[in-house]
Amino acid sequence: MHVYVDNDPLVLTDARALLASSPQGATAYIDVDLYDPARILGEAAQTLDFGKPVALMLMGILGHVESDDEARSIIERLMSVFPAGSYVAMYDGGDTDPDVVEATRIWNVSANPKYHLRSPVRLAALLSGLEMVDPGVASVTRWKPDAEAPAQPEIAQFAAVALRRSVRMCDGDDDIVEFADGVHVQPGGVRGRG
């Protein structure tokens, strides 16, 4: 099952090709702004089963969010309803190449929304609280490269994947932590498989 979220009317034309159901499941398009995670989750729940691990893919979109705190809050809110074993994958423009920085400055003179480049360290901080998958934040040309393909030059666009390893749940007076491998830990060190 797939849910595609965007608020660009031109994207809807391309999204229509994805909207046909396939043998793998349903595909839905949600016309909503990234700044409205509650609506995204409400509409996505009509297609996705939030009781099973989900992959959240934020591809080139977080650069449109100026504040790091706001971007991190959006990720946290979206991931908050997904169970242990869910992933977030992202890529965005980086501020490591002066030519890219200058091109973005020129773009932002007339662009709406503007695009905000981040350093790899700032991109990694957006995923705080999640377990980063190796190699962490890396240029898209260097993230899990094909060993047999010729090496590609590093570009100022960075990717990362992170896992939601555990979810804290409350059961009456006892806290239970659910891990992605199905192991539960209760107060007092009692462990069991779920």
Short mmCIF file of C-alpha atoms in Angstrom, two decimals:
data_model
loop_
_atom_site.label_atom_id
_atom_site.label_comp_id
_atom_site.label_asym_id
_atom_site.label_seq_id
_atom_site.Cartn_x
_atom_site.Cartn_y
_atom_site.Cartn_z
CA MET A 1 0.00 0.00 0.00
CA HIS A 2 1.22 3.48 -0.82
CA VAL A 3 0.15 6.98 0.15
CA TYR A 4 1.60 9.90 -1.79
CA VAL A 5 1.34 13.31 -0.09
CA ASP A 6 1.90 16.64 -1.84
CA ASN A 7 0.21 20.02 -2.07
CA ASP A 8 1.38 20.95 -5.56
CA PRO A 9 -1.54 20.77 -8.04
CA LEU A 10 0.88 20.00 -10.88
CA VAL A 11 2.04 16.90 -9.04
CA LEU A 12 -1.50 15.52 -9.08
CA THR A 13 -1.17 14.93 -12.83
CA ASP A 14 1.82 12.65 -12.26
CA ALA A 15 0.23 11.10 -9.19
CA ARG A 16 -2.81 9.96 -11.18
CA ALA A 17 -0.60 7.34 -12.83
CA LEU A 18 0.12 5.94 -9.36
CA LEU A 19 -3.47 5.96 -8.19
CA ALA A 20 -4.52 2.73 -9.88
CA SER A 21 -4.52 -0.13 -7.43
CA SER A 22 -1.98 -2.82 -8.09
CA PRO A 23 -1.71 -6.44 -6.96
CA GLN A 24 0.51 -5.17 -4.12
CA GLY A 25 -2.25 -2.98 -2.71
CA ALA A 26 -3.91 0.41 -2.85
CA THR A 27 -2.30 3.71 -3.74
CA ALA A 28 -3.75 7.00 -2.52
CA TYR A 29 -2.90 10.65 -3.14
CA ILE A 30 -3.42 13.20 -0.37
CA ASP A 31 -3.46 16.89 -1.32
CA VAL A 32 -2.19 18.37 1.95
CA ASP A 33 0.63 20.54 3.24
CA LEU A 34 3.50 18.91 5.15
CA TYR A 35 2.85 21.38 7.99
CA ASP A 36 -0.39 19.51 8.76
CA PRO A 37 0.80 16.11 10.06
CA ALA A 38 -2.50 15.43 11.84
CA ARG A 39 -4.41 15.62 8.56
CA ILE A 40 -1.75 13.57 6.75
CA LEU A 41 -2.03 10.84 9.37
CA GLY A 42 -5.83 10.96 9.44
CA GLU A 43 -6.13 10.55 5.69
CA ALA A 44 -3.26 8.06 5.39
CA ALA A 45 -4.93 5.85 8.00
CA GLN A 46 -7.71 5.23 5.47
CA THR A 47 -5.20 3.35 3.29
CA LEU A 48 -2.35 2.24 5.56
CA ASP A 49 -2.47 -0.14 8.53
CA PHE A 50 -0.66 1.77 11.29
CA GLY A 51 -0.55 -1.44 13.32
CA LYS A 52 2.20 -2.69 11.00
CA PRO A 53 5.61 -1.09 10.35
CA VAL A 54 5.51 1.78 7.88
CA ALA A 55 8.20 3.42 5.74
CA LEU A 56 7.94 7.21 5.76
CA MET A 57 9.80 8.70 2.78
CA LEU A 58 10.62 12.41 2.86
CA MET A 59 12.28 12.94 -0.48
CA GLY A 60 13.55 16.46 -1.04
CA ILE A 61 10.70 18.00 0.95
CA LEU A 62 12.27 19.03 4.27
CA GLY A 63 14.33 21.70 2.53
CA HIS A 64 11.07 23.63 2.20
CA VAL A 65 10.83 23.79 6.00
CA GLU A 66 13.03 26.65 7.22
CA SER A 67 13.26 25.78 10.91
CA ASP A 68 15.17 22.68 12.00
CA ASP A 69 12.91 22.47 15.06
CA GLU A 70 9.81 22.53 12.85
CA ALA A 71 11.23 19.89 10.48
CA ARG A 72 12.16 17.64 13.43
CA SER A 73 8.69 18.17 14.93
CA ILE A 74 7.02 17.14 11.65
CA ILE A 75 9.09 13.93 11.52
CA GLU A 76 8.40 13.18 15.19
CA ARG A 77 4.66 13.75 14.78
CA LEU A 78 4.44 11.57 11.67
CA MET A 79 6.53 8.79 13.22
CA SER A 80 4.66 8.98 16.55
CA VAL A 81 1.81 6.77 15.36
CA PHE A 82 3.93 4.14 13.63
CA PRO A 83 4.95 0.97 15.49
CA ALA A 84 8.44 -0.24 16.29
CA GLY A 85 10.12 -1.49 13.13
CA SER A 86 9.00 1.54 11.09
CA TYR A 87 11.55 3.50 9.07
CA VAL A 88 11.98 7.04 7.84
CA ALA A 89 14.04 7.60 4.69
CA MET A 90 14.98 11.07 3.56
CA TYR A 91 17.18 13.04 1.23
CA ASP A 92 17.65 16.77 0.95
CA GLY A 93 20.00 19.39 -0.37
CA GLY A 94 23.19 20.05 1.53
CA ASP A 95 25.16 23.23 2.10
CA THR A 96 28.57 21.67 1.40
CA ASP A 97 29.06 22.91 -2.18
CA PRO A 98 29.47 26.68 -2.73
CA ASP A 99 27.95 26.40 -6.23
CA VAL A 100 24.83 24.73 -4.84
CA VAL A 101 24.61 27.34 -2.07
CA GLU A 102 24.78 30.15 -4.66
CA ALA A 103 22.27 28.47 -6.99
CA THR A 104 19.87 28.04 -4.07
CA ARG A 105 20.31 31.70 -3.10
CA ILE A 106 19.39 32.74 -6.65
CA TRP A 107 16.45 30.30 -6.72
CA ASN A 108 15.12 31.66 -3.43
CA VAL A 109 14.93 35.23 -4.78
CA SER A 110 11.68 34.31 -6.53
CA ALA A 111 10.80 30.84 -5.24
CA ASN A 112 7.80 30.12 -3.08
CA PRO A 113 8.32 28.15 -0.98
CA LYS A 114 11.99 28.85 -0.53
CA TYR A 115 14.51 26.00 -0.22
CA HIS A 116 16.79 25.73 2.82
CA LEU A 117 20.01 23.75 2.56
CA ARG A 118 21.31 21.94 5.65
CA SER A 119 24.64 20.48 6.64
CA PRO A 120 24.88 16.70 7.09
CA VAL A 121 25.07 17.29 10.87
CA ARG A 122 21.83 19.29 10.84
CA LEU A 123 20.14 16.64 8.67
CA ALA A 124 21.20 13.92 11.13
CA ALA A 125 19.77 15.96 14.01
CA LEU A 126 16.35 15.88 12.32
CA LEU A 127 16.31 12.12 13.00
CA SER A 128 17.25 12.36 16.68
CA GLY A 129 15.54 9.71 18.77
CA LEU A 130 15.67 7.19 15.92
CA GLU A 131 18.36 4.61 15.18
CA MET A 132 20.38 5.66 12.13
CA VAL A 133 21.02 2.90 9.58
CA ASP A 134 24.63 2.65 8.32
CA PRO A 135 26.23 4.63 6.77
CA GLY A 136 24.17 7.37 8.43
CA VAL A 137 23.88 10.66 6.55
CA ALA A 138 25.84 10.40 3.30
CA SER A 139 25.83 11.90 -0.16
CA VAL A 140 23.14 10.17 -2.22
CA THR A 141 25.89 8.91 -4.52
CA ARG A 142 27.68 7.30 -1.58
CA TRP A 143 24.76 5.91 0.41
CA LYS A 144 25.00 2.12 -0.01
CA PRO A 145 26.73 2.30 -3.38
CA ASP A 146 26.78 -0.70 -5.68
CA ALA A 147 30.19 -2.27 -5.10
CA GLU A 148 30.52 -3.20 -8.78
CA ALA A 149 29.57 0.21 -10.18
CA PRO A 150 32.22 2.87 -10.77
CA ALA A 151 32.53 5.29 -7.86
CA GLN A 152 30.40 8.41 -8.28
CA PRO A 153 31.53 11.85 -7.14
CA GLU A 154 29.98 13.13 -3.93
CA ILE A 155 27.21 15.64 -4.51
CA ALA A 156 25.61 18.11 -2.10
CA GLN A 157 22.46 16.06 -1.67
CA PHE A 158 22.36 13.85 1.39
CA ALA A 159 20.35 10.77 2.30
CA ALA A 160 19.66 8.91 5.52
CA VAL A 161 17.48 6.07 6.76
CA ALA A 162 16.52 5.65 10.42
CA LEU A 163 14.63 2.97 12.34
CA ARG A 164 12.09 3.41 15.08
CA ARG A 165 13.53 0.74 17.34
CA SER A 166 11.08 0.99 20.23
CA VAL A 167 7.79 2.45 21.26
CA ARG A 168 6.96 3.30 24.86
CA MET A 169 3.48 2.22 25.81
CA CYS A 170 1.65 2.49 29.11
CA ASP A 171 -0.42 -0.39 30.49
CA GLY A 172 -2.01 0.84 33.70
CA ASP A 173 0.80 1.57 36.15
CA ASP A 174 3.43 -0.40 34.22
CA ASP A 175 5.48 0.92 31.34
CA ILE A 176 6.14 -1.57 28.55
CA VAL A 177 8.70 -0.99 25.85
CA GLU A 178 8.11 -2.78 22.54
CA PHE A 179 11.19 -3.42 20.42
CA ALA A 180 11.16 -4.02 16.68
CA ASP A 181 12.26 -7.63 17.17
CA GLY A 182 9.12 -8.33 19.22
CA VAL A 183 10.85 -8.43 22.62
CA HIS A 184 9.00 -6.64 25.40
CA VAL A 185 10.65 -5.33 28.56
CA GLN A 186 8.56 -4.59 31.62
CA PRO A 187 9.64 -2.93 34.88
CA GLY A 188 11.69 -5.31 37.00
CA GLY A 189 13.45 -6.76 33.97
CA VAL A 190 10.74 -9.23 32.95
CA ARG A 191 11.23 -10.06 29.28
CA GLY A 192 8.96 -11.86 26.91
CA ARG A 193 8.20 -12.22 23.23
CA GLY A 194 5.18 -10.52 21.76
#
